[in-house]
Amino acid sequence: MAASLTGLLKPWTPRVLLVRWSRYNPYYLEPEPRKEVYHIPETELTPEQKEERELKSVRPIKAATNSVTSSVFNDPVLSKFVNMMMKDGDKIIAKGIITQTLENMKRKQVEKYHKAPEGKKAEIECNPYAIFHQALENCKPVIGLASIQKGGKFYQVPIPLTDNRRRFLAMKWMITECRDNKHRRTLMYEKLSQELLAAFSKEGNVVKRKHELHKMAESNRAYAHYRWW
Amino acid sequence: QIGFSLSQCHPFCHQTQVRPLHGSGCGQQQEAIGMETRPETFSIFRTQENDPACQSEQHLGQYYTVPPSHFHTVFPHGLPPRYQQQVKTFNEGCVMVRQPALELISHLKRADYSKPTLRYLLYGVKGSGKTMSLCHTVHYCSTQGWLVLHIPDAHLWVKNCKELLPSSYHASRFDQPIQASNWLRNFRTTNEHFLSKIKLRQRYVWTKRESTEEGRPLGELVDMGVSRVKSSSDVVGAVLKELRLQAGGTEGGFRLAVAVDGVNGLWGRTTLKKEDKSPVAPEELTLVHNLRKMINNDWCGGAVIATLSQTGSLYAPSSAYLPQELLGEEGFDSMDPFVPVPVSLYSEKEFESCYLYYLDHIHFHHWLQHPHSQTEEGKKELIFLSNRNPSVLERLCAFL
């Protein structure tokens, strides 16, 4: 890899670049951030776990990235969302926006809870994490479209999507919707909280976009046999 | 004794029984109504005693509710903005009874008001609860019938001023009409019942045609200041002077509490500039000049309670919290002698109490929603992340 980059180096490029390669020697082992693993007493280890522990005492271990935590409040989906919202590597701002969004959603729901009559109180969800996950579920498309070339023309062919792709699309639509289609002066956390609450109750533009994708896929059913995988 | 009786029903407080929560060995008990008393450690985090005068050491660490009827009159301004949001969300204003506030209140109870005023200074690290202790003391003063002069943040008067008019009264000083009229409006809300009782002892001339005669009620002066924005700073000066003269008086005497938040803003630098771009010193502002006269201890019949604040301060490093550092030479010499009241971070008991308050789900659907935050692990993590700092804990629990 280094061999190909030297051709691109110009006189003004700094000779020492700060790049964290993710290419480690395969000899290195992954770090283990979860606390429960280290609390198992010696006697209760299975033979595989004992072997693993012995291996870890001799082999070197990769450096853990900044985003892995042993915190109980760690949420991988939320971390992914924060990374997608991040611009220019400024994770502090992105994380700040997300925490403000969660707080805002919680406040709105708690206020709604106070105003609701007794019977309806149990139905109002106040946990911002539950709302976030449910809203993201509601935005995930089930089927996607791919552009496949056949006989000189390109057709939009319905294809199944992997889980990762579906999650990525849901998050991407949510973020672009909030960035582009809202009033200029509202702050991002306000826009996000409105959109997430709407998606939680299956309304709003993101869910609409998902439905439109489904309709397009349904209308292009005829080309489904163009998919060869 | 804070009894375990079920039938005590304070008119303002909804809670009727004591729920012991904190049994050793069990995580968190979420049952709504249950009278299980465990013989091991239990903690109660609310008290029925809503009158600051009757609170004592046994109530340390417990939350009392400010009665909703008093809330808007006592605190039209002066509460920290995040606390105001919390009050709006929870529909109740609960304040924790803490050591600094209790100490202050006991000093106020025992002070001799015929001697020159005592000055109390609350200081502590950022977010340790100085403003809230000040507000607790202000609530005490207003329940005792004192006249409360609450300046929410002295830093607001030395920065970000859009209009700076040259003063009509004194040639080299500057007026701040907007800040002065806002403050007068809030002053009027807090002290309605005093405005008709206090009579002016001097004649004030505002323009060639307008003047306020001797013997008119204070309310008229304040109304004039609110409506005529141009002379509002001078009205503030007049109000302060009148109150200073009349506070210790034997005939119809009232006690005056001057509560200033961010008092270090009065002696420092300002960010305001004159028209020739030269900086304005704080003395050249009418409001600051008059307030400094108020803080001097040359009058009697009241108390001056002040808080230091680094958050809004100008040209002060963020690690500074001691009086010497924040007040500077000039400020310290003017405030000297004062009674220093240190405000520390939450103790273990206070942290417990705060945590249980956020977990409370009798009064409101509990604030801490994350399932892990309700376990022991989560609690340990909260202690670690916040270092028991009240404001940091509040911000953490807001999104958890």
PDB file of C-alpha atoms in Angstrom, chain B residues 39-144:
ATOM      1  CA  PRO B  39     -34.600  -2.782  59.322  1.00  0.00           C
ATOM      2  CA  GLU B  40     -31.370  -2.057  57.363  1.00  0.00           C
ATOM      3  CA  THR B  41     -30.414   1.229  55.725  1.00  0.00           C
ATOM      4  CA  PHE B  42     -33.322   3.155  54.306  1.00  0.00           C
ATOM      5  CA  SER B  43     -33.333   6.636  52.881  1.00  0.00           C
ATOM      6  CA  ILE B  44     -36.123   9.099  52.424  1.00  0.00           C
ATOM      7  CA  PHE B  45     -35.585  11.787  49.883  1.00  0.00           C
ATOM      8  CA  ARG B  46     -38.632  13.986  50.299  1.00  0.00           C
ATOM      9  CA  THR B  47     -39.809  15.958  53.248  1.00  0.00           C
ATOM     10  CA  GLN B  48     -43.192  17.468  54.013  1.00  0.00           C
ATOM     11  CA  GLU B  49     -41.587  20.489  55.633  1.00  0.00           C
ATOM     12  CA  ASN B  50     -42.066  23.134  52.948  1.00  0.00           C
ATOM     13  CA  ASP B  51     -41.271  26.121  55.107  1.00  0.00           C
ATOM     14  CA  PRO B  52     -37.550  26.965  55.030  1.00  0.00           C
ATOM     15  CA  ALA B  53     -37.730  28.459  58.528  1.00  0.00           C
ATOM     16  CA  CYS B  54     -38.652  25.122  60.078  1.00  0.00           C
ATOM     17  CA  GLN B  55     -36.076  23.033  58.268  1.00  0.00           C
ATOM     18  CA  SER B  56     -33.204  21.734  60.341  1.00  0.00           C
ATOM     19  CA  GLU B  57     -30.342  19.221  60.219  1.00  0.00           C
ATOM     20  CA  GLN B  58     -32.690  16.267  60.207  1.00  0.00           C
ATOM     21  CA  HIS B  59     -33.916  17.398  56.803  1.00  0.00           C
ATOM     22  CA  LEU B  60     -30.441  17.487  55.265  1.00  0.00           C
ATOM     23  CA  GLY B  61     -30.368  15.811  51.879  1.00  0.00           C
ATOM     24  CA  GLN B  62     -34.120  15.808  51.442  1.00  0.00           C
ATOM     25  CA  TYR B  63     -36.167  17.580  48.808  1.00  0.00           C
ATOM     26  CA  TYR B  64     -38.890  20.017  49.771  1.00  0.00           C
ATOM     27  CA  THR B  65     -41.424  21.408  47.308  1.00  0.00           C
ATOM     28  CA  VAL B  66     -41.778  25.139  46.778  1.00  0.00           C
ATOM     29  CA  PRO B  67     -45.551  25.702  46.891  1.00  0.00           C
ATOM     30  CA  PRO B  68     -46.750  26.363  43.325  1.00  0.00           C
ATOM     31  CA  SER B  69     -48.680  29.472  44.387  1.00  0.00           C
ATOM     32  CA  HIS B  70     -45.481  31.144  45.597  1.00  0.00           C
ATOM     33  CA  PHE B  71     -43.311  29.993  42.776  1.00  0.00           C
ATOM     34  CA  HIS B  72     -43.888  32.763  40.264  1.00  0.00           C
ATOM     35  CA  THR B  73     -43.872  35.565  42.801  1.00  0.00           C
ATOM     36  CA  VAL B  74     -40.723  34.481  44.616  1.00  0.00           C
ATOM     37  CA  PHE B  75     -38.729  33.403  41.564  1.00  0.00           C
ATOM     38  CA  PRO B  76     -39.666  35.440  38.472  1.00  0.00           C
ATOM     39  CA  HIS B  77     -35.936  35.475  37.754  1.00  0.00           C
ATOM     40  CA  GLY B  78     -32.903  34.082  39.509  1.00  0.00           C
ATOM     41  CA  LEU B  79     -33.226  30.346  38.972  1.00  0.00           C
ATOM     42  CA  PRO B  80     -30.651  28.591  36.797  1.00  0.00           C
ATOM     43  CA  PRO B  81     -32.066  28.001  33.262  1.00  0.00           C
ATOM     44  CA  ARG B  82     -31.738  24.203  33.378  1.00  0.00           C
ATOM     45  CA  TYR B  83     -33.578  24.150  36.700  1.00  0.00           C
ATOM     46  CA  GLN B  84     -36.398  26.208  35.181  1.00  0.00           C
ATOM     47  CA  GLN B  85     -36.679  23.626  32.385  1.00  0.00           C
ATOM     48  CA  GLN B  86     -36.773  20.870  34.975  1.00  0.00           C
ATOM     49  CA  VAL B  87     -39.552  22.613  36.892  1.00  0.00           C
ATOM     50  CA  LYS B  88     -41.556  22.930  33.690  1.00  0.00           C
ATOM     51  CA  THR B  89     -41.101  19.245  32.844  1.00  0.00           C
ATOM     52  CA  PHE B  90     -41.765  17.845  36.314  1.00  0.00           C
ATOM     53  CA  ASN B  91     -44.593  20.320  37.113  1.00  0.00           C
ATOM     54  CA  GLU B  92     -43.115  20.903  40.541  1.00  0.00           C
ATOM     55  CA  GLY B  93     -40.204  22.851  41.980  1.00  0.00           C
ATOM     56  CA  CYS B  94     -38.248  20.710  44.417  1.00  0.00           C
ATOM     57  CA  VAL B  95     -35.152  22.036  46.151  1.00  0.00           C
ATOM     58  CA  MET B  96     -32.720  19.945  48.148  1.00  0.00           C
ATOM     59  CA  VAL B  97     -32.026  21.059  51.698  1.00  0.00           C
ATOM     60  CA  ARG B  98     -28.268  21.337  51.910  1.00  0.00           C
ATOM     61  CA  GLN B  99     -25.723  22.352  54.484  1.00  0.00           C
ATOM     62  CA  PRO B 100     -24.668  25.803  53.054  1.00  0.00           C
ATOM     63  CA  ALA B 101     -28.247  27.029  52.784  1.00  0.00           C
ATOM     64  CA  LEU B 102     -29.131  25.818  56.283  1.00  0.00           C
ATOM     65  CA  GLU B 103     -26.041  27.534  57.668  1.00  0.00           C
ATOM     66  CA  LEU B 104     -26.977  30.787  55.944  1.00  0.00           C
ATOM     67  CA  ILE B 105     -30.538  30.612  57.215  1.00  0.00           C
ATOM     68  CA  SER B 106     -29.385  29.988  60.778  1.00  0.00           C
ATOM     69  CA  HIS B 107     -27.044  33.017  60.542  1.00  0.00           C
ATOM     70  CA  LEU B 108     -29.930  35.132  59.256  1.00  0.00           C
ATOM     71  CA  LYS B 109     -32.129  33.990  62.132  1.00  0.00           C
ATOM     72  CA  ARG B 110     -29.602  34.889  64.774  1.00  0.00           C
ATOM     73  CA  ALA B 111     -28.085  38.085  63.360  1.00  0.00           C
ATOM     74  CA  ASP B 112     -28.471  41.422  65.098  1.00  0.00           C
ATOM     75  CA  TYR B 113     -30.183  43.801  62.708  1.00  0.00           C
ATOM     76  CA  SER B 114     -29.352  46.989  64.511  1.00  0.00           C
ATOM     77  CA  LYS B 115     -25.704  46.559  63.620  1.00  0.00           C
ATOM     78  CA  PRO B 116     -24.247  47.188  60.120  1.00  0.00           C
ATOM     79  CA  THR B 117     -25.161  44.557  57.531  1.00  0.00           C
ATOM     80  CA  LEU B 118     -23.374  41.265  57.395  1.00  0.00           C
ATOM     81  CA  ARG B 119     -22.261  40.061  53.982  1.00  0.00           C
ATOM     82  CA  TYR B 120     -22.340  36.386  53.145  1.00  0.00           C
ATOM     83  CA  LEU B 121     -20.472  34.971  50.190  1.00  0.00           C
ATOM     84  CA  LEU B 122     -21.248  31.561  48.687  1.00  0.00           C
ATOM     85  CA  TYR B 123     -18.338  30.090  46.776  1.00  0.00           C
ATOM     86  CA  GLY B 124     -17.532  26.708  45.282  1.00  0.00           C
ATOM     87  CA  VAL B 125     -16.557  24.890  42.112  1.00  0.00           C
ATOM     88  CA  LYS B 126     -18.658  25.132  38.992  1.00  0.00           C
ATOM     89  CA  GLY B 127     -21.958  23.380  39.294  1.00  0.00           C
ATOM     90  CA  SER B 128     -21.814  22.743  43.021  1.00  0.00           C
ATOM     91  CA  GLY B 129     -25.140  24.440  43.786  1.00  0.00           C
ATOM     92  CA  LYS B 130     -24.350  28.043  44.745  1.00  0.00           C
ATOM     93  CA  THR B 131     -27.254  29.606  42.849  1.00  0.00           C
ATOM     94  CA  MET B 132     -29.689  27.009  44.176  1.00  0.00           C
ATOM     95  CA  SER B 133     -28.528  27.662  47.759  1.00  0.00           C
ATOM     96  CA  LEU B 134     -29.030  31.364  47.114  1.00  0.00           C
ATOM     97  CA  CYS B 135     -32.549  30.715  45.851  1.00  0.00           C
ATOM     98  CA  HIS B 136     -33.320  28.577  48.903  1.00  0.00           C
ATOM     99  CA  THR B 137     -32.229  31.491  51.123  1.00  0.00           C
ATOM    100  CA  VAL B 138     -34.287  33.929  49.049  1.00  0.00           C
ATOM    101  CA  HIS B 139     -37.328  31.702  49.548  1.00  0.00           C
ATOM    102  CA  TYR B 140     -36.691  31.770  53.294  1.00  0.00           C
ATOM    103  CA  CYS B 141     -36.421  35.559  53.269  1.00  0.00           C
ATOM    104  CA  SER B 142     -39.643  36.000  51.352  1.00  0.00           C
ATOM    105  CA  THR B 143     -41.571  33.590  53.595  1.00  0.00           C
ATOM    106  CA  GLN B 144     -40.349  35.636  56.553  1.00  0.00           C
TER     107      GLN B 144
END
